[in-house]
PDB file of C-alpha atoms in Angstrom:
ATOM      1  CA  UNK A 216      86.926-159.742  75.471  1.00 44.00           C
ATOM      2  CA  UNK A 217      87.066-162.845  72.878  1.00 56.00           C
ATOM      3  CA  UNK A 218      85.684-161.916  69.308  1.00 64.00           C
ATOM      4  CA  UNK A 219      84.009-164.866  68.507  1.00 80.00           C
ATOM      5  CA  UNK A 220      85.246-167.328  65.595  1.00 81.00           C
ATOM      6  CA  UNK A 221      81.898-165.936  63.682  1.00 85.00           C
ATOM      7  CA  UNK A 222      82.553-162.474  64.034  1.00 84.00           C
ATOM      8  CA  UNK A 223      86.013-162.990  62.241  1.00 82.00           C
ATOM      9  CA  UNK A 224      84.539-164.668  59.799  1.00 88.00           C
ATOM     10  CA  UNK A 225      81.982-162.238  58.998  1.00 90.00           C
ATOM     11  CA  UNK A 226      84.605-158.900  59.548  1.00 88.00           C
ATOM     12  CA  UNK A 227      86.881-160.724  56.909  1.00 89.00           C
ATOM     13  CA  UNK A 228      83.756-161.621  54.652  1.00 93.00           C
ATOM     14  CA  UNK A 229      82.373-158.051  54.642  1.00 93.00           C
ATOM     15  CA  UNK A 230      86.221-156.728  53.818  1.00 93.00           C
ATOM     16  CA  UNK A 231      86.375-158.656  50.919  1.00 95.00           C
ATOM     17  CA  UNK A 232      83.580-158.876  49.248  1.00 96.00           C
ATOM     18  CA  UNK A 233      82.714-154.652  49.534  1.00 94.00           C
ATOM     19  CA  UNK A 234      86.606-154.661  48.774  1.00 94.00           C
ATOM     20  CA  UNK A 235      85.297-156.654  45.451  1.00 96.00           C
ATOM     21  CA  UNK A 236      82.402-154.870  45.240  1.00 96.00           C
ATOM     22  CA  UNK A 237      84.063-151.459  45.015  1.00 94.00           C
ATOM     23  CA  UNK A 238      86.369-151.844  41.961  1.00 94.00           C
ATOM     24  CA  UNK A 239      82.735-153.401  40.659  1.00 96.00           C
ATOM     25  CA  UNK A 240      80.014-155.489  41.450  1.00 97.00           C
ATOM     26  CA  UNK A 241      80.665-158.297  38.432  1.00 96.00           C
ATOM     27  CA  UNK A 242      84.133-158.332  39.977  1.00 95.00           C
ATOM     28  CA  UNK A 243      82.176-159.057  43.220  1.00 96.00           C
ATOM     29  CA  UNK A 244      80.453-161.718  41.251  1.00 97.00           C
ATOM     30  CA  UNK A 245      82.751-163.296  39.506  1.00 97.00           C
ATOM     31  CA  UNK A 246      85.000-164.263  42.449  1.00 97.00           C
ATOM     32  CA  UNK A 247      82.526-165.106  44.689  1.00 97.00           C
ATOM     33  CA  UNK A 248      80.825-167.422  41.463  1.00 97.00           C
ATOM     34  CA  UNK A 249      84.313-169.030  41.356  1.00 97.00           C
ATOM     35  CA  UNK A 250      85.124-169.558  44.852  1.00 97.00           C
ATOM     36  CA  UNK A 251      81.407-171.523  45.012  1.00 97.00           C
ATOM     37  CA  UNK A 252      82.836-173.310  41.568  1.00 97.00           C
ATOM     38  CA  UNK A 253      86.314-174.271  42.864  1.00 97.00           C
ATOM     39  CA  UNK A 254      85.802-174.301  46.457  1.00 96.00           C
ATOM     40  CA  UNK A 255      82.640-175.184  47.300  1.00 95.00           C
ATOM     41  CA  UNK A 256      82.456-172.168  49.669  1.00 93.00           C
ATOM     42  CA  UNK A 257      82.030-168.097  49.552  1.00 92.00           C
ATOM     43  CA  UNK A 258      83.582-165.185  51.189  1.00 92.00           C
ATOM     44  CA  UNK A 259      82.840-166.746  54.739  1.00 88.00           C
ATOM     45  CA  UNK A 260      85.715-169.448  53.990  1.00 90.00           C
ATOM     46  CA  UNK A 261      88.439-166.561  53.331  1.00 90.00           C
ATOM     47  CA  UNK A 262      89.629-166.382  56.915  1.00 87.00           C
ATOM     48  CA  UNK A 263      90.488-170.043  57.186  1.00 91.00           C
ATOM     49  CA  UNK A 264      91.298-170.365  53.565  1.00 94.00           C
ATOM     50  CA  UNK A 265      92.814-167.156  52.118  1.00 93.00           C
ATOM     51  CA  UNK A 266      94.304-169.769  49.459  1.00 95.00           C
ATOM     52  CA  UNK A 267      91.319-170.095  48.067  1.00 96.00           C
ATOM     53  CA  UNK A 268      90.908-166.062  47.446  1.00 96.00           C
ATOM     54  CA  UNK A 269      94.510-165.742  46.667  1.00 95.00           C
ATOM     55  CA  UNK A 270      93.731-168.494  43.798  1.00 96.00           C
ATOM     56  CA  UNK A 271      91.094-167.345  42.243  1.00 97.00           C
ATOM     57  CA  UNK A 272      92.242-163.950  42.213  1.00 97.00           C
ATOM     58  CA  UNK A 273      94.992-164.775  40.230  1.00 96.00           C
ATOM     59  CA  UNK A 274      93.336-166.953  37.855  1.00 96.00           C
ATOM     60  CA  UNK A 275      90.902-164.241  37.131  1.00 95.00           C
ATOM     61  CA  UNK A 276      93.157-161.092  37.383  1.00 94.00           C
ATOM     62  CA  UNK A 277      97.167-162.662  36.784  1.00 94.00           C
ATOM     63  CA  UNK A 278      99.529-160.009  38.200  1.00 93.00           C
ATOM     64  CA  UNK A 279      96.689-157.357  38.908  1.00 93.00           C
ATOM     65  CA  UNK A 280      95.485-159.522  41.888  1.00 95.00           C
ATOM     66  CA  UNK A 281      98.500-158.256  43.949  1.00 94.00           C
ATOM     67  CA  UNK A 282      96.532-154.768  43.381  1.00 95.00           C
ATOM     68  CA  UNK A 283      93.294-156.247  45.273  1.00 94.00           C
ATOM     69  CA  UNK A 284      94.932-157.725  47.512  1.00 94.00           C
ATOM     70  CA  UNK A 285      96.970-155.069  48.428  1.00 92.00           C
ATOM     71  CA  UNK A 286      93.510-153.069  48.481  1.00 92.00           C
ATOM     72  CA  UNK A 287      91.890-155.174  50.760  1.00 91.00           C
ATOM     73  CA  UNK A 288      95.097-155.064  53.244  1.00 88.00           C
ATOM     74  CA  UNK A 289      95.163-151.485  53.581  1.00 87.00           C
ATOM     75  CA  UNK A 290      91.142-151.991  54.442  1.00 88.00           C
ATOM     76  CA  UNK A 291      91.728-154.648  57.147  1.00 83.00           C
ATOM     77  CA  UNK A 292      95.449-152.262  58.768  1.00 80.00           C
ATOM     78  CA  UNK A 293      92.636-151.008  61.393  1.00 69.00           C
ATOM     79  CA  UNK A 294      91.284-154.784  62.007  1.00 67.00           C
ATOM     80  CA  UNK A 295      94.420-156.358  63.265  1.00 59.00           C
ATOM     81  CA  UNK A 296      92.755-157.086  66.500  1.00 70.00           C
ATOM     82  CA  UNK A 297      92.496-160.780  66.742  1.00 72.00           C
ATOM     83  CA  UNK A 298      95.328-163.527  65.812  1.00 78.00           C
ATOM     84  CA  UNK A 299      93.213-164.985  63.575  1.00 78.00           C
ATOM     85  CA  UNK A 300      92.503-161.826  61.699  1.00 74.00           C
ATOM     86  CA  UNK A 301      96.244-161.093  62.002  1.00 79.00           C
ATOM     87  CA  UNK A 302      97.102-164.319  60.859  1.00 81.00           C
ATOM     88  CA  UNK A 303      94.764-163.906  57.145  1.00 78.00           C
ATOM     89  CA  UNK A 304      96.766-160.375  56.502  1.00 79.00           C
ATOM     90  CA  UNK A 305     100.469-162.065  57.232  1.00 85.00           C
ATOM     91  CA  UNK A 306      99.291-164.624  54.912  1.00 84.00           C
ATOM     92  CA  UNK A 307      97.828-162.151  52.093  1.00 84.00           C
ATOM     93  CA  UNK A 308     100.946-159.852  52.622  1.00 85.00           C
ATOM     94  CA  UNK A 309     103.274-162.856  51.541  1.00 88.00           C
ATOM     95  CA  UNK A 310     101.168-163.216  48.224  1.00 82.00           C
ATOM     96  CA  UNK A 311     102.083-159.591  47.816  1.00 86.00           C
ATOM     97  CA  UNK A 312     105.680-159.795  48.742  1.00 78.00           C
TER      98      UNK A 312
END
């Protein structure tokens, strides 16, 4: 069965942002504020464009983003079930790396 392309988009968006929400909902805010700001976009862009995440993570949080994202890998190490969703981790794990 093919997950569609919207599905993805909406697992990773729903990762993320209760990810964000969790450590607190300002955090939630703020990134999602400055990914509208910078990017023109919100959490729905992250699977195509975890740059955008990755950046403003570490414009708002420096080396602490590595801590998120590292967070919001562990939450997705039961999602790996499409290349596409496989693809956003291997790209957030290099941040990390």
């Amino acid at each position: 069965m093919r997950i569609s392309d919207e599905i993805e988009r909406d697992v990773i968006h729903l990762i993320v942002e209760k990810r964000l929400f969790s450590i607190s909902k300002q955090t939630c805010d703020l990134v999602g504020n400055r990914l509208q700001e910078k990017y023109g976009c919100y959490f729905d862009k992250c699977l195509e464009h975890p740059e955008y995440l990755l950046d403003i993570l570490s414009e708002a949080y420096g080396a602490s983003a590595k801590n998120i994202v590292n967070q919001i890998l562990d939450d997705l190490e039961q999602l790996s079930i499409t290349p596409k969703i496989e693809s956003f981790q291997t790209r957030l794990t290099k941040f990390v790396s």
